[in-house]
Amino acid sequence: MIVRQEKVIFSGFGGQGALFAGQLLAYAGIAEDLYVTWIPSYGPEMRGGTANCTVIVSEEEIGAPIIRNPSAAVVLNLPSMEKYEPLIKPGGLLIVNASLVPMRSERDDIRVVYARATDIATEMGNARMANLVLLGALVQRTGIVPLETVMIELDKHISDRHRRWLEPNKEALRKGTELAAAQ
Amino acid sequence: MAKELLEGNVAFAEAAVRFGLRAYFGYPITPQSEALEHLSKRMIEEGRVFLQAESELAAINMVYGAACTGVRVMTSTSGPGFSLMEEGFSYIAGSEVPAVIVNMMRGGPGLGNIQPSQGDYFLMTKSAGHGDFHPIVLAPASIQELIDMVGLAFELAEKYRTLVFIAGDGSLGQMMESAELPPMQDLPKERPAWAITGAKGRESKFITSLYLGAENLEAVNLRLQAKLAEIRENEIRWQEYETEDAELLLIAYGIVGRICISALREARNAGLKVGLLRPQTLWPLAEERMAELARQVRGILVAEMSAGQLLEDVQRAVAAKTSVHFYGRLGGVVPMADEIVDKLRELDEETH
């Protein structure tokens, strides 16, 4: 039996929205009636350093919420690329923010999507939407949850302070899916 | 109610409110401060008591006082704060009043760090304070179980007039998971008969842990011991996974318990007949069941985020009926499923 399941690490600098992108995937997983865990790194490295979270979305009850080898990784910056690219399971997926990661994966046993997410988000008016460009690419390639569900959950969970960015964020998600589909 | 994405610390705090928490006293410490943050808002909204004390020592003595009035009362903390509360735990135990304490364990000893740990097992199950007593210790492995155990903790605390600890760890407090909260319960209209509620129009009551006469105090202790025997008889809880045909047995609790579920799946895929016993109560512990399974399996692997604390109880329970191996990570390092599978392979080879 093939279990519908993804174990995803989102990683970037604090402020790049790695944790929020992960939460959005988790919310979408619940909306799709799947089991979900989300766990952040919460050590002192969060202050000004990298921030990462592990999200598991699964049809099957989740065992370990903390894992070594993800089935997919979304890397928003170079340190995250260096840390997680080697750890992805064979056959897994790597989503790279090519705007800030000036290197390519040398692995031939994983699928890779390069998205100039920070540049795309900047053109759309806010560099901080890079996380959703990359989430869009992840959703397109894994099919773990429908893009539509992610959009609905974004609407529910975007903070009042950022609500004016709702439509541009949806557009960022869409851009990510288009880009992943074209690669 | 539908499932929501809930953070552990917020989940247990909100569950406590819905299970009728009347008063909370606490002092912030990572990795459980989100519980205080949540309660500082919610308890006030509900017109109940939230108080951030000047220290953990003050907080536990406030818990003691409120517990004497027969209301549902709770505090939460992590290792260093838990150590400070020990004096209060002993007085609460000696006075036989119900109270619930959540300990989201972090790396120790000393100030240690804020990463997940299970290093307070001895402290919670065996040495929670001076004198002869054991609190009931519940060990949740998921956010849903954490929520459910808050309700169970209040029930057990009241049923036996005892301390109940919920033994979590930093990762359980910080993680988010799909779970369902209970509906809001009404606060009970009446207090228990023993509660201190003001003596107007009736004889005064007395709650104490001070008994100067040796015979008096021995009688109190014998009553306490009889109660502990009753708890041992009725309240041992655990979960088993694929033990029916198991030749190797994992024993682990809390977050490590569920990491062992992943290890078990991986090991079964590799052809090892592995089962898992996950204690849901650490005191009292499922010792008889462990002894039974020890006769069935070739070997046992205990996994913990400590240097081997549950391990000592398992060794005692199975009394050398089978070989017991151990895998522990320390200082806030979380063991990974593949490391546990490697240890299972070693155990398999050595016992073949």
Coordinates of C-alpha atoms in Angstrom, one line a residue, chain A residues 41-145:
Chain A
S41 CA 13.6 24.3 15.7
Y42 CA 13.3 26.4 18.9
G43 CA 16.8 26.6 20.1
P44 CA 18.8 29.8 20.6
E45 CA 19.9 29.6 16.9
M46 CA 16.5 31.2 16.0
R47 CA 17.7 34.7 16.9
G48 CA 19.1 36.0 13.7
G49 CA 20.2 32.6 12.5
T50 CA 18.4 29.9 10.5
A51 CA 14.8 29.0 11.3
N52 CA 13.4 25.7 10.2
C53 CA 10.4 23.5 10.8
T54 CA 9.5 19.9 9.9
V55 CA 6.0 19.2 8.6
I56 CA 4.6 15.8 8.2
V57 CA 1.3 15.3 6.3
S58 CA 0.1 11.8 6.2
E59 CA -2.9 9.4 5.6
E60 CA -1.4 7.2 8.3
E61 CA -1.1 8.1 12.0
I62 CA 2.3 9.9 12.4
G63 CA 5.1 8.2 14.5
A64 CA 8.2 10.4 14.8
P65 CA 7.5 14.1 14.3
I66 CA 11.3 14.7 14.2
I67 CA 13.1 13.1 11.3
R68 CA 16.5 12.9 9.8
N69 CA 15.7 12.3 6.1
P70 CA 12.8 14.4 4.7
S71 CA 11.0 13.4 1.5
A72 CA 11.2 17.0 0.5
A73 CA 13.1 20.2 1.5
V74 CA 12.3 23.8 0.8
V75 CA 15.5 25.8 1.2
L76 CA 15.3 29.6 1.3
N77 CA 19.0 30.4 1.8
L78 CA 22.5 28.9 1.3
P79 CA 23.1 27.5 4.8
S80 CA 19.8 25.6 4.5
M81 CA 20.8 24.2 1.1
E82 CA 24.1 23.0 2.5
K83 CA 22.5 21.4 5.5
Y84 CA 19.4 19.7 4.0
E85 CA 20.2 18.9 0.4
P86 CA 22.4 15.9 1.4
L87 CA 19.7 14.6 3.7
I88 CA 16.8 14.3 1.3
K89 CA 15.6 10.7 0.7
P90 CA 16.5 9.2 -2.6
G91 CA 13.6 9.9 -5.0
G92 CA 12.7 13.0 -2.9
L93 CA 12.2 16.6 -3.9
L94 CA 14.3 19.7 -3.4
I95 CA 12.9 23.2 -3.8
V96 CA 15.6 25.9 -4.1
N97 CA 15.3 29.6 -3.7
A98 CA 17.7 30.3 -6.6
S99 CA 17.8 34.0 -5.8
L100 CA 19.8 33.4 -2.7
V101 CA 21.3 30.0 -3.3
P102 CA 24.1 30.4 -5.9
M103 CA 24.7 26.6 -6.4
R104 CA 23.1 23.6 -8.0
S105 CA 22.5 20.2 -6.5
E106 CA 24.9 17.6 -7.6
R107 CA 22.7 14.7 -6.6
D108 CA 21.2 12.6 -9.4
D109 CA 18.8 10.7 -7.2
I110 CA 16.4 13.5 -6.3
R111 CA 14.2 15.9 -8.2
V112 CA 15.1 19.6 -8.0
V113 CA 13.1 22.8 -8.7
Y114 CA 15.0 26.0 -8.9
A115 CA 12.9 29.1 -8.4
R116 CA 14.2 32.7 -8.2
A117 CA 11.6 33.1 -5.5
T118 CA 13.0 36.3 -3.8
D119 CA 13.3 38.0 -7.2
I120 CA 9.8 37.0 -8.2
A121 CA 8.4 38.1 -4.9
T122 CA 10.3 41.4 -5.1
E123 CA 8.8 42.1 -8.5
M124 CA 5.4 41.4 -7.1
G125 CA 6.0 44.1 -4.4
N126 CA 7.4 42.2 -1.3
A127 CA 10.4 40.0 -1.1
R128 CA 8.9 38.3 1.9
M129 CA 6.4 36.4 -0.3
A130 CA 9.3 34.2 -1.6
N131 CA 8.2 31.5 0.9
L132 CA 4.8 31.1 -0.8
V133 CA 6.3 31.0 -4.3
L134 CA 8.3 28.0 -3.1
L135 CA 5.3 26.5 -1.3
G136 CA 3.4 26.7 -4.5
A137 CA 6.2 24.8 -6.3
L138 CA 6.2 22.1 -3.5
V139 CA 2.4 21.7 -3.7
Q140 CA 2.6 21.4 -7.5
R141 CA 5.3 18.8 -7.5
T142 CA 4.1 16.6 -4.6
G143 CA 0.3 16.9 -5.0
I144 CA 0.1 16.3 -1.3
V145 CA -2.7 18.9 -0.9

